[in-house]
Amino acid sequence: MNIDVVKEDLTGVAGRCLLVLATKDGTLLNGPAQLGEHLKPLVESEEFGKSFGGTYYHLNPTGFAVQRVFFFNVGEKIEKDHQLRRATASAWKSLRGKGFSEVVISLDGLEGSAAKAVLEGLFLGSYQYTALKSDKDKLPKTLDQVTVHASEDVAELVRQTKALCDGTNRARDLYQMPANLLNPTKLADTAKAWAEDRGFVFSVLEEDTMRDMGMGSLLSVSQGSEEPGKLIIMEYEPEGGSDKTFALVGKAVTFDSGGLSLKPSNAMAEMKGDMGGGATVFGIMSVLRDLKFPHRVVGLVPSVENMPSGKATRPSDVVTSLSGVTIEINNTDAEGRLILADALTYAKNYNPDYVIDFATLTGACLVALGPKICAVMGNHPELVQAIIDGGQEYGEPFWELPLVEEYKELLKSQVADISNISSVRWGGTITAGLFLERFAGDFQWAHCDIAAAIFEKGDEVNPAGGTGIGVRAGYGAMLRMS
Ligand code: BES
Ligand code: MG
Ligand code: ZN
């Protein structure tokens, strides 16, 4: 995608199509009022539609160099930036249906966050995963050229917005990749390739090293698979050094069959996306240099495949985690918390000021909050709030769940220090959070259960099967804690 930022008068900006957003009564949000004259009769005749999604296509607007104007109805007065994200994403999809691969848009008339949202709709809504399609000619058009007009200087806003959206889109690519093409080794290779390109340091702990260190919890998950597990380590250091360290920990189970506690087949196929927390951490790491993030960030991504086999962990097995805490594994499908436990303990080596983990951790989270909202829990209210606010800024909704003391006893084990599952069905997202707290409790820590990301059915802004959620909310949270 090529982006040109132009400051000249809009009348002189050339291009095939100018995208203009308008409310249902014909008030233009991002264009000169004189263009609205073309729209007025169509609003009166109701041809512009009475709600979000109505469109009107105008040829050769007098006095403008651009060849066409595409008006998009955003519905009522704008209440939330997300309405704008949905609008430009949706408008782009209409345009590409007409064979366009370019768009001109003006930011005049939009406030800071609204301008950002409009751009995000284009950068995120034009995402497609096409790597595995062979007939490239039959694919929907890609957005190759965006011309951004504004009377103010918006070049830096555009650059930063694009960089952050690229991070989300990289995370989406990882979600989409099937597990035969993205196993822990391939994921580590990807991080290695990105490291140079994106400006962070890469290393990996292999199974032998993890065994010597005593990461019995993480290894109990990978032992059933032919694919070796890894702990992928990424380190970003800002120029000039920093006095704060963030640790980001992301669950990357490249396929979660459930292990011997095998999932039913109708719940299994989506589990190629069980590396989503890792994808979020990769996505964030990939943008830090571009955005000149001012603090040190360590990304820790434990990556395994959870498979049944003669070597797999049996329900009731007891393992010793890196922290020394013994864990009775009563359900091998509650594996995410097992790999996170050791990664969280390992994070102590970096003496982080804040720790945030991301994980597609529990189906219960979908029961509690549905497919569009993620859960956040933690022991540091300011950090939890920073994630909620970061999510709010970028249209990635997070909702806090309580880590209630009373539920801790549900994780009691007869024979070990803790069980990896609760003794009751209810409140599974919270009990998973409480399990993690046992390993993260000494940090200023927040846990994000992003299970919803996998179940996205696809909307204007998000592709089906993996939203990349958390990249922007997480980045926004770190900025707030800077
Ligand atoms: N990866 C799943 C969680 C999941 C389920 C994410 C559905 C997205 C959609 C996780 O490893 C898992 O299987 N969790 C179990 C935990 C249970 C055994 C306590 C679950 O949620 O059923
Ligand atoms: Mg599982
Ligand atoms: Zn899982």
Coordinates of N, CA, C and O in Angstrom, one line a residue, residues 203-223 229-233 249 300-304 313 318-327 329 335 337-350 439:
S203 N 15.9 -14.4 20.9 CA 16.5 -15.7 21.3 C 15.5 -16.7 21.6 O 14.3 -16.4 21.7
V204 N 15.9 -17.9 21.8 CA 14.9 -19.0 22.0 C 15.4 -20.0 23.0 O 16.6 -20.3 23.0
L205 N 14.6 -20.4 24.0 CA 15.0 -21.5 24.8 C 14.4 -22.8 24.2 O 13.2 -22.9 24.0
E206 N 15.3 -23.8 24.0 CA 14.9 -25.1 23.4 C 14.5 -26.0 24.6 O 14.9 -25.7 25.7
E207 N 14.0 -27.1 24.2 CA 13.5 -28.0 25.3 C 14.5 -28.5 26.3 O 14.3 -28.6 27.5
D208 N 15.7 -28.8 25.7 CA 16.8 -29.3 26.6 C 17.1 -28.3 27.7 O 17.3 -28.6 28.9
T209 N 17.2 -27.0 27.3 CA 17.5 -25.9 28.2 C 16.4 -25.8 29.2 O 16.6 -25.6 30.4
M210 N 15.2 -25.8 28.7 CA 14.0 -25.6 29.6 C 14.0 -26.8 30.6 O 13.6 -26.6 31.8
R211 N 14.4 -28.0 30.2 CA 14.4 -29.1 31.1 C 15.4 -28.9 32.2 O 15.1 -29.1 33.3
D212 N 16.6 -28.5 31.8 CA 17.6 -28.2 32.7 C 17.2 -27.1 33.7 O 17.6 -27.2 34.9
M213 N 16.4 -26.2 33.2 CA 16.0 -25.1 34.1 C 14.9 -25.5 35.0 O 14.6 -24.8 36.0
G214 N 14.2 -26.5 34.7 CA 13.1 -27.0 35.5 C 11.7 -26.5 35.1 O 10.8 -26.3 35.9
M215 N 11.5 -26.3 33.8 CA 10.2 -25.8 33.3 C 9.3 -27.0 33.1 O 8.8 -27.2 32.0
G216 N 9.0 -27.7 34.1 CA 8.2 -28.9 34.0 C 6.8 -28.7 33.6 O 6.1 -29.5 33.0
S217 N 6.3 -27.5 33.9 CA 4.9 -27.2 33.5 C 4.7 -27.0 32.0 O 3.9 -27.6 31.4
L218 N 5.6 -26.1 31.5 CA 5.5 -25.9 30.0 C 5.8 -27.2 29.2 O 5.1 -27.6 28.3
L219 N 6.8 -28.0 29.7 CA 7.2 -29.2 28.9 C 6.1 -30.3 29.0 O 6.0 -31.1 28.2
S220 N 5.3 -30.2 30.1 CA 4.2 -31.2 30.2 C 3.2 -31.1 29.1 O 2.5 -32.1 28.7
V221 N 3.1 -29.9 28.5 CA 2.2 -29.7 27.4 C 2.8 -30.2 26.0 O 2.2 -30.9 25.2
S222 N 4.1 -29.8 25.8 CA 4.7 -30.2 24.5 C 5.1 -31.6 24.4 O 5.3 -32.2 23.3
Q223 N 5.2 -32.3 25.6 CA 5.7 -33.7 25.5 C 4.8 -34.7 24.7 O 5.3 -35.7 24.2
G229 N 8.6 -28.0 21.9 CA 8.2 -26.7 22.4 C 9.3 -25.7 22.5 O 10.5 -26.1 22.4
K230 N 9.0 -24.4 22.5 CA 10.0 -23.3 22.6 C 9.5 -22.3 23.5 O 8.3 -22.0 23.7
L231 N 10.5 -21.6 24.1 CA 10.2 -20.3 24.7 C 10.9 -19.2 23.9 O 12.1 -19.1 23.9
I232 N 10.0 -18.4 23.2 CA 10.6 -17.4 22.3 C 10.7 -16.1 23.1 O 9.8 -15.7 23.8
I233 N 11.9 -15.5 23.0 CA 12.2 -14.3 23.8 C 12.6 -13.2 22.9 O 13.5 -13.3 22.0
V249 N 3.7 -11.3 27.9 CA 3.7 -12.8 27.8 C 2.5 -13.3 27.0 O 1.4 -12.8 27.3
L300 N 7.8 -12.5 25.9 CA 8.0 -13.9 26.1 C 6.8 -14.7 25.6 O 5.7 -14.5 26.0
V301 N 7.1 -15.6 24.6 CA 6.1 -16.4 24.0 C 6.4 -17.8 24.1 O 7.2 -18.4 23.4
P302 N 5.7 -18.5 25.1 CA 5.9 -19.9 25.2 C 5.0 -20.6 24.1 O 3.9 -20.3 24.0
S303 N 5.7 -21.4 23.3 CA 4.9 -22.0 22.2 C 5.1 -23.5 22.2 O 6.2 -24.1 22.2
V304 N 3.9 -24.2 22.1 CA 3.8 -25.6 22.1 C 2.7 -26.1 21.2 O 1.8 -25.3 20.8
T313 N 0.9 -36.1 28.5 CA 0.6 -36.0 29.9 C -0.8 -36.7 30.2 O -1.7 -36.5 29.4
V318 N 1.3 -35.2 38.0 CA 1.8 -34.0 38.7 C 3.1 -33.6 38.2 O 4.0 -34.4 38.0
V319 N 3.3 -32.3 37.9 CA 4.6 -31.8 37.4 C 5.0 -30.6 38.3 O 4.3 -30.0 39.1
T320 N 6.3 -30.4 38.3 CA 6.9 -29.3 39.1 C 7.2 -28.2 38.1 O 8.0 -28.3 37.2
S321 N 6.7 -27.0 38.4 CA 6.9 -25.8 37.6 C 8.2 -25.2 37.9 O 8.8 -25.5 38.9
L322 N 8.6 -24.3 37.1 CA 9.9 -23.5 37.3 C 9.9 -22.8 38.6 O 10.9 -22.7 39.3
S323 N 8.7 -22.4 39.1 CA 8.7 -21.7 40.4 C 8.8 -22.6 41.6 O 8.9 -22.2 42.7
G324 N 8.8 -23.9 41.3 CA 8.8 -24.9 42.4 C 7.4 -25.4 42.8 O 7.3 -26.4 43.4
V325 N 6.4 -24.7 42.4 CA 5.0 -25.0 42.7 C 4.7 -26.3 42.0 O 4.9 -26.4 40.8
T326 N 4.1 -27.3 42.7 CA 3.7 -28.5 42.0 C 2.3 -28.4 41.5 O 1.4 -27.9 42.2
I327 N 2.0 -28.9 40.3 CA 0.7 -28.8 39.7 C 0.1 -30.1 39.3 O 0.8 -31.0 38.6
I329 N -2.3 -32.0 37.0 CA -2.9 -31.7 35.7 C -4.1 -32.5 35.6 O -4.1 -33.7 35.2
E335 N -4.3 -26.2 29.1 CA -2.8 -26.2 28.9 C -2.2 -24.8 28.9 O -1.0 -24.7 29.2
R337 N -2.6 -22.2 30.7 CA -2.1 -21.7 32.0 C -0.8 -22.4 32.4 O 0.0 -21.9 33.1
L338 N -0.6 -23.7 31.9 CA 0.6 -24.4 32.2 C 1.8 -23.8 31.6 O 2.9 -23.7 32.2
I339 N 1.7 -23.4 30.3 CA 2.8 -22.8 29.7 C 3.1 -21.4 30.1 O 4.2 -20.9 30.2
L340 N 2.0 -20.7 30.4 CA 2.1 -19.3 30.9 C 2.8 -19.3 32.3 O 3.5 -18.4 32.6
A341 N 2.5 -20.3 33.1 CA 3.0 -20.3 34.5 C 4.5 -20.3 34.4 O 5.1 -19.4 35.1
D342 N 5.1 -21.1 33.6 CA 6.6 -21.1 33.5 C 7.1 -19.8 32.9 O 8.2 -19.3 33.3
A343 N 6.4 -19.3 31.9 CA 6.9 -18.1 31.2 C 6.8 -16.9 32.2 O 7.7 -16.0 32.2
L344 N 5.8 -16.9 33.0 CA 5.6 -15.8 34.0 C 6.7 -15.8 35.0 O 7.3 -14.8 35.4
T345 N 7.0 -17.1 35.4 CA 8.1 -17.2 36.4 C 9.4 -16.7 35.8 O 10.2 -16.0 36.4
Y346 N 9.6 -17.1 34.5 CA 10.9 -16.8 33.8 C 11.0 -15.2 33.7 O 12.1 -14.7 33.7
A347 N 9.8 -14.6 33.6 CA 9.8 -13.1 33.4 C 10.5 -12.4 34.6 O 11.0 -11.3 34.4
K348 N 10.6 -13.1 35.7 CA 11.3 -12.4 36.9 C 12.8 -12.1 36.6 O 13.3 -11.1 37.1
N349 N 13.4 -12.8 35.7 CA 14.8 -12.5 35.3 C 14.9 -11.1 34.7 O 16.1 -10.6 34.7
Y350 N 13.9 -10.5 34.3 CA 14.0 -9.2 33.6 C 13.6 -8.1 34.6 O 13.5 -6.9 34.2
F439 N 1.4 -17.5 39.9 CA 2.7 -17.3 39.3 C 3.1 -15.9 39.0 O 4.3 -15.6 38.8

